[in-house]
GROMACS .gro file of C-alpha atoms in nm:
model
  513
    1MET     CA    1  13.887   7.797 -14.419
    2LYS     CA    2  13.654   7.566 -14.614
    3ARG     CA    3  13.617   7.354 -14.301
    4ILE     CA    4  13.505   7.660 -14.102
    5PHE     CA    5  13.240   7.754 -14.357
    6THR     CA    6  13.120   7.393 -14.358
    7ILE     CA    7  13.075   7.399 -13.980
    8LEU     CA    8  12.901   7.735 -14.003
    9LEU     CA    9  12.659   7.617 -14.271
   10GLN     CA   10  12.579   7.288 -14.098
   11SER     CA   11  12.503   7.465 -13.769
   12LEU     CA   12  12.276   7.717 -13.938
   13LEU     CA   13  12.089   7.449 -14.132
   14LEU     CA   14  12.034   7.234 -13.823
   15VAL     CA   15  11.893   7.521 -13.616
   16ALA     CA   16  11.675   7.643 -13.903
   17LEU     CA   17  11.553   7.290 -13.980
   18THR     CA   18  11.427   7.235 -13.627
   19PHE     CA   19  11.235   7.562 -13.650
   20MET     CA   20  11.073   7.474 -13.983
   21VAL     CA   21  10.972   7.128 -13.864
   22ALA     CA   22  10.817   7.262 -13.544
   23ALA     CA   23  10.647   7.556 -13.715
   24GLY     CA   24  10.500   7.331 -13.983
   25GLN     CA   25  10.320   7.126 -13.717
   26GLU     CA   26  10.150   7.423 -13.552
   27GLU     CA   27   9.865   7.640 -13.667
   28LYS     CA   28   9.894   7.932 -13.424
   29ILE     CA   29  10.225   8.114 -13.455
   30GLU     CA   30  10.306   8.456 -13.311
   31GLU     CA   31  10.580   8.649 -13.491
   32THR     CA   32  10.753   8.978 -13.405
   33TYR     CA   33  11.043   9.143 -13.581
   34SER     CA   34  11.227   9.473 -13.606
   35VAL     CA   35  11.484   9.613 -13.847
   36TRP     CA   36  11.719   9.904 -13.778
   37ILE     CA   37  11.918  10.079 -14.051
   38GLY     CA   38  12.160  10.363 -13.989
   39SER     CA   39  12.511  10.493 -14.036
   40SER     CA   40  12.808  10.600 -13.828
   41TYR     CA   41  13.102  10.830 -13.885
   42THR     CA   42  13.435  10.851 -13.703
   43ASP     CA   43  13.676  11.141 -13.745
   44PHE     CA   44  14.037  11.022 -13.757
   45THR     CA   45  14.209  11.360 -13.734
   46ASP     CA   46  14.414  11.230 -13.439
   47TYR     CA   47  14.601  10.902 -13.395
   48THR     CA   48  14.369  10.647 -13.557
   49LYS     CA   49  14.508  10.347 -13.369
   50LYS     CA   50  14.365  10.487 -13.047
   51ILE     CA   51  14.037  10.656 -13.136
   52GLY     CA   52  13.958  10.393 -13.397
   53GLU     CA   53  14.098  10.094 -13.212
   54PHE     CA   54  13.799   9.871 -13.294
   55ARG     CA   55  13.717  10.016 -13.638
   56ASN     CA   56  13.860   9.955 -13.983
   57GLY     CA   57  13.999  10.308 -13.993
   58ASP     CA   58  13.778  10.434 -14.278
   59ASP     CA   59  13.724  10.810 -14.251
   60GLU     CA   60  13.376  10.804 -14.405
   61PHE     CA   61  13.012  10.727 -14.332
   62LEU     CA   62  12.967  10.354 -14.282
   63PRO     CA   63  12.630  10.174 -14.307
   64GLU     CA   64  12.502   9.977 -14.010
   65PHE     CA   65  12.194   9.764 -13.958
   66SER     CA   66  12.048   9.519 -13.711
   67ILE     CA   67  11.760   9.271 -13.714
   68ASP     CA   68  11.557   9.100 -13.441
   69TYR     CA   69  11.308   8.823 -13.515
   70LEU     CA   70  11.103   8.606 -13.278
   71SER     CA   71  10.863   8.325 -13.365
   72ARG     CA   72  10.662   8.171 -13.083
   73GLY     CA   73  10.423   7.878 -13.105
   74ILE     CA   74  10.253   7.647 -12.859
   75ASN     CA   75  10.543   7.405 -12.876
   76HIS     CA   76  10.837   7.602 -13.011
   77ILE     CA   77  11.041   7.922 -12.986
   78PHE     CA   78  11.273   8.052 -13.257
   79SER     CA   79  11.478   8.372 -13.237
   80LEU     CA   80  11.723   8.547 -13.467
   81ASN     CA   81  11.927   8.852 -13.367
   82GLY     CA   82  12.208   9.018 -13.555
   83LYS     CA   83  12.398   9.342 -13.595
   84TYR     CA   84  12.626   9.450 -13.878
   85ARG     CA   85  12.865   9.735 -13.805
   86ASP     CA   86  13.116   9.681 -14.084
   87GLU     CA   87  13.263   9.384 -14.268
   88ASN     CA   88  13.480   9.292 -13.970
   89ASN     CA   89  13.243   9.371 -13.681
   90ILE     CA   90  12.940   9.141 -13.686
   91ILE     CA   91  12.730   8.976 -13.415
   92ALA     CA   92  12.467   8.708 -13.484
   93ASP     CA   93  12.267   8.475 -13.257
   94MET     CA   94  12.011   8.214 -13.366
   95SER     CA   95  11.834   7.974 -13.130
   96SER     CA   96  11.550   7.723 -13.150
   97LYS     CA   97  11.363   7.520 -12.889
   98ILE     CA   98  11.100   7.250 -12.940
   99GLY     CA   99  10.915   7.172 -12.621
  100ASP     CA  100  11.137   7.002 -12.368
  101GLY     CA  101  11.285   6.759 -12.618
  102PHE     CA  102  11.530   6.964 -12.822
  103SER     CA  103  11.708   7.297 -12.815
  104ALA     CA  104  11.985   7.443 -13.028
  105ASP     CA  105  12.180   7.767 -13.024
  106PHE     CA  106  12.423   7.922 -13.269
  107LYS     CA  107  12.641   8.231 -13.222
  108TYR     CA  108  12.881   8.415 -13.451
  109ARG     CA  109  13.102   8.705 -13.344
  110SER     CA  110  13.353   8.896 -13.555
  111MET     CA  111  13.573   9.170 -13.408
  112PHE     CA  112  13.852   9.385 -13.548
  113LYS     CA  113  14.121   9.551 -13.335
  114GLN     CA  114  14.406   9.779 -13.436
  115ALA     CA  115  14.728   9.821 -13.240
  116GLY     CA  116  14.979  10.103 -13.246
  117GLN     CA  117  15.349  10.059 -13.305
  118ASP     CA  118  15.588  10.090 -13.013
  119MET     CA  119  15.868  10.306 -13.152
  120LEU     CA  120  16.101  10.197 -12.866
  121ALA     CA  121  16.201  10.562 -12.829
  122ASN     CA  122  16.266  10.518 -12.458
  123LEU     CA  123  16.523  10.245 -12.527
  124GLU     CA  124  16.825  10.450 -12.621
  125THR     CA  125  17.073  10.478 -12.338
  126ARG     CA  126  17.439  10.454 -12.253
  127GLU     CA  127  17.602  10.389 -11.919
  128ALA     CA  128  17.916  10.599 -11.982
  129GLY     CA  129  18.159  10.678 -12.255
  130GLY     CA  130  18.306  10.351 -12.373
  131GLY     CA  131  18.066  10.157 -12.151
  132LYS     CA  132  17.753   9.946 -12.205
  133MET     CA  133  17.497  10.068 -12.459
  134LEU     CA  134  17.134   9.998 -12.541
  135THR     CA  135  17.011  10.073 -12.893
  136HIS     CA  136  16.701   9.992 -13.094
  137GLU     CA  137  16.612   9.949 -13.459
  138ILE     CA  138  16.267   9.959 -13.624
  139LEU     CA  139  16.281   9.716 -13.915
  140ASP     CA  140  15.919   9.778 -14.014
  141PRO     CA  141  15.858  10.157 -13.994
  142GLY     CA  142  15.493  10.252 -14.039
  143ALA     CA  143  15.372   9.895 -13.988
  144ASP     CA  144  14.996   9.848 -13.951
  145TYR     CA  145  14.925   9.593 -13.676
  146TYR     CA  146  14.577   9.446 -13.641
  147VAL     CA  147  14.391   9.133 -13.530
  148HIS     CA  148  14.067   9.005 -13.686
  149ARG     CA  149  13.898   8.763 -13.445
  150LYS     CA  150  13.608   8.540 -13.554
  151GLU     CA  151  13.427   8.307 -13.314
  152ILE     CA  152  13.166   8.042 -13.395
  153GLU     CA  153  12.971   7.866 -13.119
  154SER     CA  154  12.698   7.604 -13.141
  155SER     CA  155  12.528   7.391 -12.876
  156PHE     CA  156  12.258   7.124 -12.881
  157ASN     CA  157  12.048   6.950 -12.618
  158LEU     CA  158  11.847   6.642 -12.723
  159ARG     CA  159  11.629   6.427 -12.500
  160LEU     CA  160  11.690   6.062 -12.586
  161SER     CA  161  11.436   5.911 -12.345
  162LYS     CA  162  11.157   6.048 -12.127
  163LYS     CA  163  11.231   5.776 -11.875
  164ASN     CA  164  11.500   5.911 -11.645
  165ASN     CA  165  11.514   6.221 -11.869
  166ILE     CA  166  11.822   6.096 -12.053
  167ARG     CA  167  11.976   6.376 -12.259
  168LEU     CA  168  12.256   6.413 -12.512
  169ILE     CA  169  12.446   6.741 -12.484
  170ALA     CA  170  12.695   6.862 -12.744
  171ALA     CA  171  12.875   7.188 -12.816
  172HIS     CA  172  13.136   7.321 -13.056
  173ARG     CA  173  13.349   7.636 -13.053
  174THR     CA  174  13.593   7.766 -13.313
  175VAL     CA  175  13.809   8.077 -13.279
  176LEU     CA  176  14.004   8.221 -13.574
  177GLN     CA  177  14.259   8.500 -13.535
  178THR     CA  178  14.439   8.654 -13.831
  179GLY     CA  179  14.648   8.967 -13.873
  180THR     CA  180  14.986   9.098 -13.766
  181GLU     CA  181  15.161   9.189 -13.442
  182GLN     CA  182  15.478   9.365 -13.335
  183HIS     CA  183  15.763   9.138 -13.236
  184ILE     CA  184  16.060   9.271 -13.039
  185ALA     CA  185  16.380   9.065 -13.025
  186SER     CA  186  16.674   9.122 -12.792
  187SER     CA  187  17.024   9.059 -12.919
  188HIS     CA  188  17.361   9.033 -12.741
  189CYS     CA  189  17.465   9.135 -12.486
  190PHE     CA  190  17.182   9.133 -12.234
  191SER     CA  191  16.972   9.390 -12.424
  192CYS     CA  192  17.232   9.587 -12.616
  193HIS     CA  193  17.035   9.579 -12.941
  194LEU     CA  194  16.656   9.556 -12.973
  195THR     CA  195  16.485   9.508 -13.309
  196SER     CA  196  16.118   9.548 -13.402
  197SER     CA  197  15.962   9.349 -13.686
  198THR     CA  198  15.621   9.239 -13.811
  199ALA     CA  199  15.499   8.890 -13.721
  200THR     CA  200  15.204   8.725 -13.896
  201ILE     CA  201  14.912   8.593 -13.689
  202ASP     CA  202  14.713   8.293 -13.812
  203LYS     CA  203  14.574   8.103 -13.513
  204ILE     CA  204  14.289   7.857 -13.492
  205THR     CA  205  14.124   7.692 -13.191
  206HIS     CA  206  13.874   7.406 -13.213
  207GLN     CA  207  13.686   7.288 -12.906
  208ILE     CA  208  13.416   7.022 -12.881
  209MET     CA  209  13.216   6.886 -12.590
  210ALA     CA  210  12.980   6.589 -12.575
  211GLY     CA  211  12.805   6.434 -12.280
  212LEU     CA  212  12.511   6.244 -12.134
  213GLN     CA  213  12.284   6.343 -11.847
  214ALA     CA  214  12.015   6.144 -11.665
  215ASP     CA  215  11.783   6.179 -11.366
  216LEU     CA  216  11.787   5.908 -11.100
  217GLY     CA  217  11.505   5.986 -10.862
  218LYS     CA  218  11.578   6.328 -10.714
  219ASN     CA  219  11.938   6.313 -10.831
  220THR     CA  220  12.097   6.405 -11.163
  221VAL     CA  221  12.419   6.249 -11.291
  222GLY     CA  222  12.620   6.343 -11.596
  223TYR     CA  223  12.938   6.285 -11.791
  224GLN     CA  224  13.116   6.523 -12.029
  225PHE     CA  225  13.405   6.467 -12.267
  226GLY     CA  226  13.605   6.760 -12.399
  227TYR     CA  227  13.864   6.798 -12.672
  228ARG     CA  228  14.049   7.115 -12.773
  229ILE     CA  229  14.329   7.187 -13.018
  230PHE     CA  230  14.520   7.506 -13.087
  231GLU     CA  231  14.733   7.553 -13.397
  232SER     CA  232  14.927   7.839 -13.548
  233GLU     CA  233  14.952   7.826 -13.926
  234ALA     CA  234  15.155   8.146 -13.959
  235PRO     CA  235  15.505   8.129 -14.106
  236VAL     CA  236  15.778   8.102 -13.844
  237ASN     CA  237  15.901   8.443 -13.732
  238VAL     CA  238  16.280   8.483 -13.727
  239ALA     CA  239  16.527   8.731 -13.581
  240ASP     CA  240  16.888   8.812 -13.668
  241PHE     CA  241  17.121   8.788 -13.370
  242ASP     CA  242  17.430   9.004 -13.394
  243ASP     CA  243  17.789   8.896 -13.378
  244ALA     CA  244  17.871   8.914 -13.007
  245ILE     CA  245  18.122   9.197 -12.995
  246HIS     CA  246  18.184   9.493 -12.769
  247PRO     CA  247  17.909   9.746 -12.855
  248VAL     CA  248  18.154  10.039 -12.851
  249PHE     CA  249  18.491   9.903 -12.958
  250GLY     CA  250  18.369   9.629 -13.192
  251THR     CA  251  18.614   9.372 -13.058
  252LYS     CA  252  18.581   9.021 -12.917
  253GLY     CA  253  18.851   8.835 -12.731
  254ALA     CA  254  18.883   8.464 -12.667
  255GLU     CA  255  18.751   8.502 -12.312
  256PHE     CA  256  18.439   8.683 -12.428
  257GLY     CA  257  18.373   8.442 -12.713
  258SER     CA  258  18.402   8.135 -12.490
  259ARG     CA  259  18.080   8.233 -12.309
  260MET     CA  260  17.859   8.255 -12.616
  261ILE     CA  261  17.580   8.002 -12.678
  262TYR     CA  262  17.491   8.143 -13.021
  263GLU     CA  263  17.579   8.454 -13.222
  264ASP     CA  264  17.577   8.591 -13.576
  265VAL     CA  265  17.285   8.368 -13.671
  266THR     CA  266  16.919   8.384 -13.774
  267LEU     CA  267  16.690   8.182 -13.548
  268PRO     CA  268  16.313   8.129 -13.508
  269VAL     CA  269  16.156   8.336 -13.228
  270GLY     CA  270  15.811   8.391 -13.081
  271GLU     CA  271  15.676   8.056 -13.199
  272TYR     CA  272  15.330   7.964 -13.071
  273PRO     CA  273  15.301   7.604 -12.943
  274ASN     CA  274  15.053   7.369 -13.107
  275THR     CA  275  14.856   7.221 -12.818
  276GLU     CA  276  14.601   6.947 -12.757
  277LYS     CA  277  14.380   6.901 -12.451
  278LEU     CA  278  14.158   6.610 -12.344
  279SER     CA  279  13.920   6.632 -12.049
  280HIS     CA  280  13.665   6.418 -11.864
  281LYS     CA  281  13.411   6.537 -11.609
  282LEU     CA  282  13.158   6.358 -11.386
  283THR     CA  283  12.881   6.556 -11.215
  284PHE     CA  284  12.625   6.472 -10.948
  285LYS     CA  285  12.354   6.689 -10.792
  286GLY     CA  286  12.028   6.642 -10.609
  287ASP     CA  287  11.775   6.760 -10.351
  288ALA     CA  288  11.670   6.631 -10.011
  289GLY     CA  289  11.388   6.820  -9.846
  290LYS     CA  290  11.492   7.184  -9.807
  291SER     CA  291  11.853   7.101  -9.887
  292SER     CA  292  12.043   7.066 -10.214
  293TYR     CA  293  12.385   6.922 -10.284
  294GLY     CA  294  12.621   6.852 -10.568
  295SER     CA  295  12.970   6.745 -10.659
  296SER     CA  296  13.196   6.700 -10.958
  297ILE     CA  297  13.530   6.546 -11.043
  298SER     CA  298  13.733   6.623 -11.354
  299TYR     CA  299  14.058   6.522 -11.516
  300SER     CA  300  14.238   6.692 -11.803
  301LYS     CA  301  14.566   6.653 -11.988
  302ALA     CA  302  14.718   6.921 -12.210
  303THR     CA  303  15.011   6.846 -12.441
  304ASN     CA  304  15.246   7.078 -12.624
  305LYS     CA  305  15.285   6.894 -12.953
  306ASN     CA  306  15.597   7.091 -13.044
  307ASN     CA  307  15.806   6.941 -12.763
  308ASP     CA  308  15.577   6.663 -12.629
  309LEU     CA  309  15.560   6.815 -12.279
  310SER     CA  310  15.233   6.762 -12.091
  311SER     CA  311  15.047   6.895 -11.792
  312THR     CA  312  14.767   6.725 -11.599
  313ALA     CA  313  14.498   6.855 -11.368
  314LEU     CA  314  14.280   6.652 -11.132
  315SER     CA  315  14.012   6.844 -10.945
  316GLY     CA  316  13.697   6.793 -10.744
  317SER     CA  317  13.435   7.016 -10.588
  318ALA     CA  318  13.127   6.986 -10.370
  319PHE     CA  319  12.856   7.212 -10.232
  320TYR     CA  320  12.576   7.182  -9.979
  321ALA     CA  321  12.293   7.431  -9.931
  322THR     CA  322  12.021   7.414  -9.668
  323SER     CA  323  11.759   7.633  -9.508
  324LEU     CA  324  11.834   7.741  -9.150
  325ALA     CA  325  11.506   7.931  -9.118
  326ASP     CA  326  11.226   8.056  -9.340
  327LEU     CA  327  11.435   8.346  -9.474
  328THR     CA  328  11.787   8.226  -9.395
  329ARG     CA  329  12.001   7.993  -9.603
  330LEU     CA  330  12.346   7.837  -9.554
  331ILE     CA  331  12.578   7.744  -9.841
  332ALA     CA  332  12.901   7.548  -9.794
  333ARG     CA  333  13.157   7.492 -10.072
  334PHE     CA  334  13.474   7.288 -10.099
  335SER     CA  335  13.718   7.225 -10.384
  336VAL     CA  336  14.055   7.059 -10.435
  337ALA     CA  337  14.285   7.062 -10.738
  338ARG     CA  338  14.617   6.900 -10.817
  339LEU     CA  339  14.826   7.041 -11.104
  340ASP     CA  340  15.136   6.871 -11.242
  341VAL     CA  341  15.357   6.993 -11.526
  342GLU     CA  342  15.633   6.779 -11.671
  343SER     CA  343  15.989   6.895 -11.609
  344THR     CA  344  16.246   6.923 -11.886
  345PHE     CA  345  16.624   6.914 -11.892
  346VAL     CA  346  16.803   7.210 -12.051
  347ASP     CA  347  17.145   7.122 -12.190
  348LEU     CA  348  17.375   7.422 -12.239
  349PRO     CA  349  17.727   7.438 -12.386
  350LEU     CA  350  18.005   7.426 -12.131
  351TYR     CA  351  18.070   7.776 -12.001
  352ARG     CA  352  18.422   7.905 -12.086
  353ASP     CA  353  18.515   7.576 -12.250
  354GLY     CA  354  18.889   7.558 -12.317
  355ARG     CA  355  18.973   7.864 -12.109
  356PRO     CA  356  19.199   7.879 -11.798
  357GLY     CA  357  19.034   7.798 -11.467
  358THR     CA  358  18.754   7.558 -11.383
  359PRO     CA  359  18.470   7.559 -11.640
  360LYS     CA  360  18.119   7.601 -11.500
  361ASP     CA  361  17.827   7.386 -11.609
  362PHE     CA  362  17.495   7.572 -11.628
  363ASP     CA  363  17.282   7.269 -11.730
  364PHE     CA  364  16.960   7.258 -11.531
  365THR     CA  365  16.622   7.090 -11.500
  366ARG     CA  366  16.333   7.329 -11.548
  367TYR     CA  367  16.059   7.270 -11.293
  368SER     CA  368  15.725   7.446 -11.315
  369SER     CA  369  15.592   7.672 -11.042
  370LEU     CA  370  15.243   7.559 -11.149
  371ASN     CA  371  15.292   7.224 -10.977
  372ARG     CA  372  15.073   7.257 -10.672
  373LEU     CA  373  14.792   7.137 -10.449
  374ASP     CA  374  14.511   7.392 -10.418
  375LEU     CA  375  14.248   7.353 -10.142
  376ARG     CA  376  13.952   7.590 -10.091
  377GLY     CA  377  13.661   7.595  -9.850
  378SER     CA  378  13.395   7.852  -9.762
  379VAL     CA  379  13.069   7.896  -9.573
  380GLU     CA  380  12.808   8.165  -9.644
  381VAL     CA  381  12.488   8.260  -9.463
  382ILE     CA  382  12.229   8.468  -9.650
  383SER     CA  383  11.930   8.618  -9.468
  384ARG     CA  384  11.634   8.819  -9.595
  385LEU     CA  385  11.578   9.074  -9.317
  386ASN     CA  386  11.266   9.228  -9.474
  387LYS     CA  387  11.115   9.288  -9.817
  388ARG     CA  388  11.389   9.530  -9.916
  389LEU     CA  389  11.695   9.437  -9.711
  390THR     CA  390  11.921   9.131  -9.750
  391ALA     CA  391  12.239   9.057  -9.554
  392SER     CA  392  12.506   8.793  -9.606
  393PHE     CA  393  12.813   8.682  -9.414
  394SER     CA  394  13.083   8.451  -9.547
  395THR     CA  395  13.420   8.318  -9.446
  396GLY     CA  396  13.666   8.084  -9.607
  397ILE     CA  397  14.020   7.962  -9.639
  398ARG     CA  398  14.253   7.872  -9.926
  399LEU     CA  399  14.574   7.670  -9.905
  400VAL     CA  400  14.822   7.656 -10.195
  401ASP     CA  401  15.110   7.411 -10.152
  402ARG     CA  402  15.359   7.462 -10.438
  403GLU     CA  403  15.592   7.175 -10.512
  404TYR     CA  404  15.900   7.354 -10.644
  405TYR     CA  405  15.863   7.728 -10.596
  406PRO     CA  406  16.020   7.924 -10.437
  407ALA     CA  407  16.193   7.623 -10.278
  408ASP     CA  408  16.117   7.253 -10.234
  409ASP     CA  409  16.061   7.294  -9.860
  410ALA     CA  410  15.874   7.627  -9.878
  411ASP     CA  411  15.570   7.667  -9.655
  412ALA     CA  412  15.227   7.665  -9.815
  413THR     CA  413  15.044   7.992  -9.877
  414THR     CA  414  14.734   8.014  -9.657
  415THR     CA  415  14.473   8.283  -9.719
  416PHE     CA  416  14.179   8.352  -9.487
  417PHE     CA  417  13.890   8.583  -9.575
  418GLY     CA  418  13.582   8.720  -9.406
  419GLN     CA  419  13.310   8.917  -9.581
  420ALA     CA  420  12.991   9.103  -9.490
  421LYS     CA  421  12.744   9.239  -9.744
  422VAL     CA  422  12.417   9.432  -9.714
  423ARG     CA  423  12.186   9.501 -10.007
  424TYR     CA  424  11.886   9.733 -10.017
  425ARG     CA  425  11.644   9.701 -10.308
  426LYS     CA  426  11.328   9.897 -10.378
  427GLY     CA  427  11.133   9.727 -10.653
  428MET     CA  428  11.297   9.724 -10.995
  429ARG     CA  429  11.396  10.091 -10.982
  430TYR     CA  430  11.659  10.128 -10.712
  431SER     CA  431  11.921   9.916 -10.537
  432THR     CA  432  12.230   9.977 -10.324
  433SER     CA  433  12.485   9.732 -10.185
  434VAL     CA  434  12.771   9.775  -9.940
  435LYS     CA  435  13.039   9.505  -9.909
  436TYR     CA  436  13.339   9.481  -9.677
  437ARG     CA  437  13.601   9.208  -9.719
  438PHE     CA  438  13.908   9.124  -9.511
  439GLU     CA  439  14.189   8.898  -9.636
  440SER     CA  440  14.492   8.770  -9.448
  441SER     CA  441  14.772   8.570  -9.613
  442SER     CA  442  15.071   8.388  -9.471
  443ASN     CA  443  15.374   8.304  -9.685
  444PRO     CA  444  15.249   8.481 -10.000
  445PHE     CA  445  15.393   8.389 -10.338
  446THR     CA  446  15.747   8.527 -10.357
  447SER     CA  447  16.039   8.561 -10.594
  448ALA     CA  448  16.316   8.386 -10.404
  449ARG     CA  449  16.647   8.574 -10.390
  450GLY     CA  450  16.503   8.819 -10.638
  451LEU     CA  451  16.648   9.144 -10.508
  452PHE     CA  452  16.966   9.301 -10.367
  453GLU     CA  453  17.314   9.170 -10.321
  454ALA     CA  454  17.430   9.062  -9.979
  455ARG     CA  455  17.689   9.261  -9.787
  456GLY     CA  456  18.045   9.178  -9.876
  457ARG     CA  457  18.007   9.207 -10.252
  458SER     CA  458  18.320   9.421 -10.269
  459ILE     CA  459  18.537   9.130 -10.155
  460LEU     CA  460  18.436   8.894 -10.436
  461ASN     CA  461  18.741   8.706 -10.556
  462PRO     CA  462  18.817   8.616 -10.917
  463VAL     CA  463  18.751   8.260 -11.026
  464ASP     CA  464  19.056   8.039 -10.974
  465GLY     CA  465  19.289   8.056 -11.270
  466THR     CA  466  19.141   8.381 -11.404
  467ALA     CA  467  19.150   8.750 -11.329
  468PHE     CA  468  18.775   8.803 -11.363
  469VAL     CA  469  18.467   8.827 -11.141
  470TYR     CA  470  18.165   8.693 -11.332
  471TYR     CA  471  17.798   8.785 -11.334
  472TRP     CA  472  17.694   8.448 -11.191
  473GLN     CA  473  17.901   8.526 -10.881
  474ARG     CA  474  17.698   8.841 -10.824
  475GLU     CA  475  17.375   8.649 -10.881
  476ASP     CA  476  17.473   8.413 -10.601
  477LEU     CA  477  17.486   8.711 -10.365
  478ARG     CA  478  17.117   8.793 -10.409
  479TYR     CA  479  16.933   8.725 -10.086
  480GLN     CA  480  16.612   8.932 -10.071
  481ASP     CA  481  16.279   8.754 -10.129
  482ILE     CA  482  16.025   8.992 -10.283
  483THR     CA  483  15.650   8.976 -10.335
  484THR     CA  484  15.370   9.196 -10.464
  485VAL     CA  485  15.103   9.009 -10.267
  486PRO     CA  486  14.988   9.178  -9.943
  487THR     CA  487  14.968   8.986  -9.616
  488GLN     CA  488  14.654   9.179  -9.518
  489ALA     CA  489  14.390   9.354  -9.726
  490HIS     CA  490  14.079   9.555  -9.639
  491ILE     CA  491  13.836   9.607  -9.928
  492LEU     CA  492  13.527   9.829  -9.929
  493ASP     CA  493  13.292   9.814 -10.228
  494VAL     CA  494  12.979  10.032 -10.263
  495THR     CA  495  12.749  10.023 -10.567
  496SER     CA  496  12.417  10.191 -10.640
  497SER     CA  497  12.178  10.165 -10.933
  498TRP     CA  498  11.878  10.383 -11.019
  499ARG     CA  499  11.641  10.323 -11.308
  500PRO     CA  500  11.387  10.609 -11.339
  501ASN     CA  501  11.229  10.453 -11.650
  502ASN     CA  502  11.278  10.168 -11.894
  503LYS     CA  503  11.519  10.372 -12.109
  504VAL     CA  504  11.748  10.526 -11.847
  505ASN     CA  505  11.979  10.348 -11.602
  506LEU     CA  506  12.225  10.528 -11.369
  507ASN     CA  507  12.503  10.332 -11.195
  508VAL     CA  508  12.743  10.469 -10.933
  509GLY     CA  509  13.024  10.279 -10.765
  510PHE     CA  510  13.305  10.328 -10.515
  511LYS     CA  511  13.583  10.087 -10.426
  512ALA     CA  512  13.869  10.127 -10.179
  513LYS     CA  513  14.148   9.883 -10.094
   0.00000   0.00000   0.00000
């Protein structure tokens, strides 16, 4: 925590110092400020976790205040804005700019959120007398779950040389999350026994970015380096797993026990991975007559430090915009991304080891469905028909070629879209837009063999050497591929905004799909 306050203090001092230096060199300074002081009251006669989701839950008058300050000189601008709602809900923003040579910005946001407790009341069922059961147990009755989120952001832009406009760009972001959350653990068998307990939250994310940017004629080139770490400093949450016995009769035979991987043990659950990410990005943009263009290429590698598994992403994008006529413009975009996640081997105990019949080995290599090649391209034409009416037409295609899912030889998912949009605007007071979009997909993302058993399930034969039919035999009978992604979609979106004066704004919208 000391490190966070050090970062906070250093950022504030740097922004304030630039303001004082600039202000001290100027004679004419224009200053404006406003202060608001008030109070709010929330009645918690009903369930406080809902009506007071983002409040501390105090059933009393709470003081609130806000401040806005602006200092403007010939060569500098300094602003300070902040609002205090309670000790856990605070927003602050401070920025400073000195000519075209230096700018800095600092933001602080603090938010508090409460969460209700799931009593698992709907998880109490029984198949039949003497059959399978599902029970639940609340180990933390009356628990008070909450998350306090604090975010600190700072960014700086410094011109190193007027020649070629060489600039140093840097930014930092820290996110702290503390509190508690509900953790639900499932014990044997399948989900026979669910338990609810309180898990502590203590997460921290640090992210930094640094880069250089320079102008080369009418072109601008840049490089950015990024580094991000996520750590959880909360104690490891554990769950007690029951002795694997029949939920009704309380017995366990040799056949049943031979299938167990673990039982009657306390194990860590719900552990957050500590991660690290490195990234590099090159950018290029420029102008040529009435046209503009740009491109970028980036590479990143994220590593789970708990198990040393990594994922990499290599991506590139480009755009080109040109004028087709005085009031008509064309914009073309293209992007490509390659994602690769390391596979891992999962070693499981031999199934039914030492029992009659042929043992079955369930060891497997876990491949990620994120491994893919993602290609996108689009073209858009925007035309100003008159002073109040603008129309645009766009079309594009996306191809996603997954490496392992749902099968190695699965066809790529191809999505085509076409869109038309018309916008009417009358000054700053009134505007209306109507948008229609059509999407068509082939081979949408599916869950392979995710539903239904094939015909003939009644003639399943016991495994050789046994008198039993096992669950894995029924799983092998699944044949139906399922998906929640449509192959065609028609989307209509209508929005309208009316602003009769500077204090009133009316928005109306309609969307159909």
